Amino acid sequence: MTEISRRQLLLSAAAFSAAPLFIGRAQATDTDVLVIGAGAAGISAARALKSRGYSVITIEASGRIGGRILTDNESFGVPFDMGASRLHNRENNPFADYGLANGFDIYRAPDETLMYVGDRPINDSEKAAFFQAQRKALRAMWRAGRDELDVSPASVIPDLGDWGLTVDFLIGAYEIAKDLDSFSCVDWYTAAGGSDFYCRQGIGTLFQHSARDVAVQTDVTAEKIRWGGQGVTVETSEGTITAKAVVVTVSTGVLASGDIEFDPPLPVKKQEAIQELPMGHYFHVGLQMSKNIFGTGADAYFNYKVDEEVDGSPKAFGALTNAGGTDLCYFDMGGDFAKHLLEAGNNAAYDFVVSELKRMFGNHIEKYIVESNSYDWLHDPYTYGSYAAAKPGGFWARDEMRENIADRIWFAGEAMSDDDWSTIAGAHKSGLIVAEEISEVL
C-alpha cells in the first residue's frame, strides 16, 4: 500500500449524527416480508425490498441498529469503533462511496508498521527470517486453497521455527479471529482482497447515517418462526407477525444458540451448516495515551514476536497506534486466546495488554494511560462472537446457508457472503442478493 499524508483533525461526529426511523412495537399483523436483525444485511435487504414495492417490517432484538458495527463517541472524546473498524476491500465497498458522498472523511490505511522483538525494534536479519516464515505459511495455504483442499492451515504449513507463533497469530487470530487449526484453507482462499480504508468519524457513525431511511422496530426479539403452513408466522416478544417470507440476518452464533426456535425444525443439512460456520473471537481494547510511546505516525500498526501460547493459541495482541491521528490506540486480541481473556473477565484483557507493554517499553508506561474501554462480543446475546469462518471441511456450509427454505425463509449476513465474509460490505451485499431472490418468488 502507498503512504498518505496526515489528514486534517477529527471532524465532530455530532455533525453527522442521525437517528434511523424507529417505529412502534410489533403487533399481530400481515406483511410481505419480515426482516429479523438490523445490521448491514438486514438494512440492505429491507431497503431493497421496500424499493421494489413490498411491505416490509424490520425488527431488531437490541436497542440499536448496526449489530457488530458500533462506535463509542463518549469514552475517549474521539470515535472508538468497538466492533468493525475498517472498510475492507475499498474497491468494492459501497460504504466507502457513501461516506465520501456524504461528507465523511474516508481515507486509506497507511502502510507504516513497527515490529518488536523483546524490548527493541526488529533487526534486519530477524525481519528476513520473519518474512520467510510468513511466505512459507501463505504459500502452503494458497496451494491448499487453490487445490480445493478443505483442510486447516495448521495441517499444511511446515515447521516455521521460532516465528511459528507469530505467523499463527498474524495470519489466523489477528485476521480470521481463529487459530490456524480452526478454519478452512479453501474458505480463506475465497476471501476477497483489496485495500483497507478508515472512517475518521467511526464506522458505526457512518452506518447509522446510511440507515436513516429504513424503519426499524428495536427491542423486539424473534422467539419462534413457524413455517410449516402457508407463509411464515413469527412470534416475537411484542406480538405475532405473519409474512409471506422472512429474512433471518442474525449471526451464526445466535442461530447455533437456539435462541430462535424454528417450527418445524430447520432441515438437518441447514443445522449442520450452522455448526460448520461458528463465530470466531476478536475484540479491541482501546487505550487513550498521553504520550506516543511507539513513536509512530497516525494509524500505524504495531506487532511483536510471539513466544508464548495458551492451550495452543498465540498469547499476543496486534495494535493500531494513534488512530485517526489521535491519542487513541487499538489493541486487538483474536482466536482462542481472545476467548480465554473474555471468559476470565475482571479486566483480564486490559491487564494483559498493559503487562505486555510494560515488558516491551518499561514499567513507567502505565502512567501514560488516560482511559480504556473494550466490548465483549463473546457474551453479547445478540452476536455470541465476532464473525464466522468455516471449519476445516466446512467450506460447503456457506453455499448451504445461501439456499432458501421452501421459498419462505432466507438467511443473510456476512457468513453468507461468497467472497466478502467477515465484512460489512459482504453482509450488505448478502442482503441485496436475498432481496433480489425474494422478488423473483413473491
XYZ file of C-alpha atoms in Angstrom:
442
model
C 0.000 0.000 0.000
C 1.147 3.543 -0.665
C 1.816 6.111 2.034
C -0.566 9.044 2.515
C -0.036 12.331 4.293
C -1.519 13.082 7.673
C -5.136 14.183 7.301
C -6.960 17.027 8.958
C -8.046 16.826 12.579
C -11.109 14.853 13.562
C -14.382 16.351 12.424
C -17.114 16.420 15.011
C -19.145 13.220 14.885
C -22.087 15.233 16.103
C -22.237 16.972 12.760
C -23.178 13.647 11.221
C -25.476 12.308 13.910
C -28.702 10.976 12.504
C -31.217 8.598 14.006
C -32.797 5.806 11.973
C -36.575 5.679 11.660
C -37.657 3.848 14.791
C -41.341 2.944 14.868
C -43.773 1.363 17.287
C -43.937 -2.122 18.742
C -44.768 -5.229 16.749
C -48.389 -6.320 16.758
C -50.346 -9.124 15.114
C -50.091 -8.000 11.519
C -49.504 -9.057 7.963
C -46.604 -8.009 5.767
C -44.964 -9.244 2.627
C -41.551 -9.674 4.220
C -40.296 -9.685 7.797
C -36.603 -8.899 8.265
C -35.067 -10.125 11.523
C -31.997 -8.133 12.520
C -30.948 -4.572 11.664
C -27.269 -4.957 10.902
C -25.800 -4.350 7.467
C -27.592 -7.313 5.854
C -30.973 -6.550 7.407
C -30.882 -2.874 6.492
C -29.852 -3.507 2.872
C -32.461 -6.242 2.405
C -35.243 -4.127 3.901
C -34.343 -1.094 1.805
C -34.103 -3.097 -1.426
C -37.406 -4.892 -0.834
C -39.160 -1.651 0.041
C -37.852 -0.047 -3.163
C -39.441 -2.905 -5.111
C -42.844 -2.099 -3.645
C -43.112 -4.799 -0.986
C -44.384 -4.142 2.502
C -41.561 -4.788 4.966
C -41.261 -4.936 8.749
C -37.767 -4.923 10.232
C -37.276 -5.942 13.853
C -34.141 -5.763 15.991
C -33.729 -7.542 19.330
C -31.328 -4.995 20.793
C -31.975 -1.336 21.450
C -29.981 -0.096 18.458
C -29.239 -0.869 14.841
C -25.877 -1.952 13.459
C -25.204 -5.325 15.061
C -21.426 -5.689 15.248
C -20.995 -2.147 13.913
C -20.755 0.082 16.974
C -18.940 3.373 17.561
C -18.387 4.698 21.084
C -18.215 8.511 20.867
C -18.112 9.188 24.604
C -15.366 7.237 26.400
C -12.384 8.965 24.788
C -13.816 12.147 23.321
C -12.975 10.727 19.869
C -14.674 7.872 17.976
C -13.788 4.337 19.087
C -15.094 1.511 16.887
C -15.814 -1.308 19.302
C -16.686 -3.759 16.527
C -15.990 -3.321 12.815
C -13.231 -0.743 12.471
C -12.162 -0.873 8.817
C -13.747 -0.691 5.379
C -12.276 -3.770 3.755
C -11.784 -4.158 0.022
C -12.333 -0.466 -0.725
C -12.701 -1.093 -4.454
C -15.977 -2.975 -3.886
C -17.190 -1.391 -0.665
C -20.366 0.708 -1.003
C -19.964 2.267 2.440
C -16.748 3.985 1.416
C -18.518 5.521 -1.566
C -21.466 6.517 0.616
C -19.176 8.146 3.163
C -17.306 10.165 0.566
C -20.592 11.337 -0.954
C -21.952 12.409 2.426
C -19.099 14.376 3.954
C -17.301 11.666 5.913
C -13.515 11.516 5.997
C -12.746 8.194 4.320
C -9.026 7.565 3.930
C -6.675 4.760 3.033
C -4.911 2.884 5.826
C -1.226 3.877 5.858
C 1.382 1.157 5.489
C 3.625 2.075 8.437
C 4.401 -0.929 10.644
C 6.606 -1.175 13.721
C 7.657 -4.624 14.913
C 9.431 -5.511 18.135
C 11.460 -8.477 19.329
C 11.543 -8.384 23.088
C 12.136 -4.802 24.177
C 13.589 -3.470 20.922
C 12.712 -2.998 17.258
C 13.281 -5.996 14.994
C 16.649 -6.071 13.223
C 17.238 -6.820 9.553
C 18.169 -10.484 9.944
C 15.157 -11.130 12.167
C 12.911 -9.322 9.722
C 14.189 -11.507 6.890
C 13.546 -14.656 8.948
C 10.038 -13.484 9.796
C 9.136 -12.680 6.194
C 10.486 -16.030 5.059
C 8.334 -17.840 7.624
C 5.288 -15.809 6.667
C 5.809 -16.519 2.954
C 6.115 -20.263 3.654
C 2.834 -20.241 5.536
C 0.936 -18.187 2.967
C 2.307 -20.276 0.090
C 1.152 -23.506 1.752
C -2.292 -22.074 2.469
C -2.620 -20.671 -1.046
C -1.767 -24.003 -2.646
C -4.226 -25.872 -0.443
C -6.978 -23.373 -1.234
C -6.226 -23.414 -4.948
C -6.338 -27.213 -4.970
C -9.630 -27.165 -3.021
C -8.165 -28.978 -0.049
C -10.705 -28.168 2.646
C -8.235 -28.608 5.487
C -6.834 -26.392 8.225
C -3.774 -24.183 7.620
C -2.093 -25.909 10.564
C -2.209 -29.204 8.663
C -0.328 -27.888 5.606
C 2.045 -25.228 6.947
C 5.591 -26.555 7.530
C 7.529 -26.022 10.737
C 8.284 -22.292 10.939
C 10.692 -22.480 13.836
C 10.903 -19.523 16.212
C 8.464 -17.488 14.126
C 5.665 -20.065 14.140
C 3.535 -18.493 16.866
C 3.947 -15.016 15.381
C 2.793 -16.143 11.945
C -0.023 -18.154 13.525
C -1.256 -15.013 15.263
C -0.924 -12.597 12.338
C -2.495 -14.869 9.705
C -5.014 -16.582 11.944
C -6.189 -14.916 15.141
C -5.434 -11.341 14.041
C -7.182 -11.651 10.664
C -9.640 -14.553 10.778
C -10.432 -14.433 14.537
C -9.464 -18.109 14.726
C -6.246 -20.028 15.206
C -4.674 -21.889 12.290
C -6.149 -25.252 13.281
C -9.719 -23.924 13.306
C -10.561 -22.662 9.807
C -10.555 -23.879 6.227
C -7.858 -23.108 3.662
C -10.490 -23.081 0.919
C -12.630 -20.629 2.863
C -9.587 -18.387 3.387
C -8.640 -18.681 -0.291
C -12.038 -17.428 -1.488
C -11.963 -14.241 0.614
C -11.685 -11.064 -1.459
C -8.561 -8.960 -1.082
C -8.141 -5.242 -1.585
C -7.176 -2.115 0.300
C -8.405 -1.197 3.780
C -9.803 2.256 4.463
C -10.814 4.026 7.663
C -13.592 6.455 8.526
C -12.414 9.196 10.840
C -15.883 9.669 12.321
C -16.223 5.945 13.085
C -17.679 3.047 11.082
C -20.695 2.885 13.402
C -21.408 6.580 12.886
C -21.157 6.081 9.133
C -23.513 3.099 9.209
C -26.095 4.879 11.369
C -26.113 7.750 8.891
C -26.522 5.396 5.925
C -29.507 3.628 7.535
C -31.573 6.739 8.279
C -34.162 5.856 5.635
C -35.022 2.381 6.973
C -37.749 1.974 9.600
C -36.754 -0.403 12.403
C -38.622 -1.718 15.442
C -35.967 -2.086 18.148
C -36.190 -4.128 21.369
C -38.318 -6.708 19.552
C -36.999 -10.268 19.833
C -37.924 -13.018 17.390
C -38.674 -16.058 19.544
C -40.220 -18.667 17.243
C -40.504 -18.940 13.462
C -43.366 -21.165 12.296
C -43.069 -22.143 8.651
C -44.982 -25.414 8.376
C -48.090 -23.943 6.759
C -48.573 -21.222 4.188
C -46.295 -18.249 4.628
C -44.431 -17.669 7.882
C -45.639 -16.759 11.359
C -43.121 -15.238 13.733
C -43.764 -14.996 17.446
C -41.915 -12.030 18.926
C -41.543 -10.506 22.358
C -44.093 -7.875 21.320
C -46.640 -9.847 19.320
C -47.068 -12.120 16.318
C -46.206 -11.169 12.757
C -47.311 -13.092 9.687
C -45.464 -12.706 6.418
C -45.055 -14.292 3.012
C -41.305 -14.512 3.580
C -38.772 -13.902 6.343
C -35.142 -12.818 6.111
C -33.065 -14.000 9.086
C -29.901 -11.921 9.448
C -28.781 -12.856 12.947
C -25.257 -14.233 13.428
C -24.465 -17.922 13.170
C -23.718 -17.663 16.886
C -27.337 -16.742 17.594
C -28.596 -19.431 15.201
C -26.441 -22.060 16.908
C -27.578 -20.966 20.376
C -31.180 -21.987 19.750
C -32.448 -18.622 20.997
C -34.727 -18.538 17.953
C -36.870 -21.664 17.661
C -37.910 -22.971 14.252
C -41.156 -24.963 13.939
C -40.751 -27.367 12.261
C -37.003 -27.578 12.956
C -34.654 -26.468 10.238
C -33.640 -29.176 7.757
C -30.766 -31.291 9.061
C -28.395 -30.035 6.358
C -29.089 -26.440 7.388
C -28.493 -27.238 11.044
C -25.193 -28.905 10.149
C -24.166 -25.872 8.071
C -24.727 -23.560 11.028
C -22.427 -25.719 13.150
C -19.755 -25.622 10.416
C -19.707 -21.806 10.481
C -19.012 -20.988 14.140
C -18.224 -17.495 15.303
C -14.616 -16.558 15.847
C -13.370 -14.399 18.693
C -11.902 -10.935 18.227
C -12.101 -7.705 20.173
C -10.334 -4.406 20.749
C -9.036 -2.879 23.950
C -8.902 0.876 23.409
C -6.284 2.834 25.344
C -6.051 6.603 25.278
C -2.406 7.558 25.766
C -0.994 10.897 26.875
C 2.293 10.056 25.127
C 3.081 8.351 21.830
C 5.164 5.530 23.297
C 5.523 3.879 19.878
C 6.942 6.911 18.096
C 4.800 6.106 15.059
C 2.682 8.260 12.798
C -1.109 8.204 12.502
C -2.755 4.801 12.001
C 0.475 2.797 12.179
C 0.482 -0.891 13.024
C 2.459 -2.400 15.884
C 3.250 -6.118 16.157
C 5.817 -8.166 18.019
C 7.441 -11.587 18.073
C 5.181 -14.003 19.934
C 6.869 -16.500 22.231
C 4.035 -17.777 24.420
C 0.758 -19.599 23.928
C -2.255 -20.575 25.972
C -3.596 -24.034 25.124
C -2.060 -23.777 21.665
C -3.348 -20.267 20.924
C -0.787 -17.438 20.492
C -0.688 -15.148 23.514
C -0.455 -11.784 21.794
C -2.091 -8.596 20.614
C -1.750 -6.552 17.439
C -2.105 -2.786 17.686
C -3.259 0.184 15.661
C -1.469 3.221 17.063
C -2.573 6.863 17.006
C -5.912 6.026 15.354
C -7.011 8.791 13.035
C -4.148 10.962 14.238
C -5.493 10.980 17.801
C -4.033 9.644 21.048
C -6.250 6.539 20.890
C -4.694 3.112 20.280
C -6.455 -0.178 19.491
C -5.032 -3.394 20.955
C -6.627 -6.407 19.272
C -6.807 -9.979 20.518
C -8.145 -12.896 18.489
C -8.687 -16.641 18.401
C -8.972 -18.915 21.404
C -6.703 -16.654 23.445
C -9.212 -13.818 22.990
C -11.944 -16.160 24.182
C -9.800 -17.104 27.172
C -9.419 -13.430 28.150
C -13.119 -12.669 27.756
C -14.075 -15.682 29.858
C -11.572 -14.651 32.534
C -13.328 -11.289 32.971
C -12.244 -8.838 35.679
C -10.181 -6.677 33.309
C -8.086 -9.657 32.187
C -7.660 -8.208 28.704
C -6.615 -4.785 29.993
C -4.164 -6.375 32.409
C -2.666 -8.498 29.638
C -2.188 -5.537 27.281
C -0.580 -3.403 29.976
C 1.722 -6.220 31.095
C 2.918 -6.730 27.507
C 3.502 -3.006 27.039
C 5.485 -2.883 30.276
C 7.587 -5.832 29.149
C 8.465 -4.087 25.886
C 8.558 -0.407 26.881
C 9.146 -0.391 30.634
C 7.017 -0.235 33.777
C 6.625 3.547 33.508
C 4.265 3.349 30.521
C 1.169 2.802 32.666
C 1.277 6.430 33.788
C 0.578 7.459 30.191
C -2.731 5.573 30.043
C -5.568 8.078 30.385
C -8.647 5.943 29.717
C -9.608 2.483 28.470
C -12.624 0.684 27.054
C -13.498 -2.564 25.285
C -16.541 -4.606 24.297
C -17.244 -8.286 24.964
C -18.750 -9.725 21.757
C -18.459 -13.295 23.046
C -21.107 -12.808 25.719
C -23.281 -10.372 23.807
C -26.566 -12.325 23.403
C -27.168 -10.674 20.020
C -23.896 -11.928 18.499
C -22.066 -14.590 20.583
C -18.807 -13.789 18.821
C -17.164 -11.586 16.218
C -17.569 -13.123 12.745
C -17.856 -16.553 11.174
C -15.251 -18.678 9.403
C -15.780 -22.191 8.089
C -14.266 -25.089 9.987
C -11.823 -27.360 8.141
C -14.072 -29.491 5.964
C -16.911 -26.988 6.274
C -16.482 -24.752 3.232
C -19.694 -26.169 1.754
C -21.692 -24.607 4.574
C -21.726 -21.089 3.090
C -23.427 -22.368 -0.070
C -25.923 -24.274 2.022
C -26.789 -21.218 4.110
C -27.463 -19.235 0.939
C -30.184 -21.686 -0.088
C -33.670 -20.616 0.993
C -36.118 -22.921 2.735
C -39.398 -23.594 0.909
C -39.315 -20.148 -0.729
C -40.178 -18.736 2.691
C -37.033 -18.441 4.821
C -33.846 -16.769 3.640
C -30.621 -16.252 5.593
C -28.380 -13.229 5.021
C -25.294 -11.752 6.670
C -21.521 -11.742 6.493
C -21.454 -15.518 6.994
C -23.498 -15.988 3.818
C -21.262 -13.829 1.634
C -19.487 -15.749 -1.116
C -16.248 -13.743 -1.030
C -16.600 -10.844 1.431
C -17.383 -12.835 4.551
C -16.462 -11.220 7.886
C -17.052 -7.740 6.409
C -19.751 -5.082 6.495
C -19.745 -4.913 2.701
C -20.215 -8.676 2.489
C -23.228 -8.531 4.803
C -24.673 -5.612 2.836
C -24.331 -7.427 -0.487
C -25.805 -10.593 1.006
C -28.936 -8.633 1.918
C -29.215 -7.268 -1.622
C -28.912 -10.745 -3.139
C -31.633 -12.102 -0.866
C -33.934 -9.196 -1.730
C -33.483 -9.971 -5.423
C -34.254 -13.658 -4.863
C -37.381 -12.877 -2.845
C -38.648 -10.514 -5.549
C -38.408 -13.389 -8.032
C -40.536 -15.628 -5.795
C -43.252 -13.361 -4.361
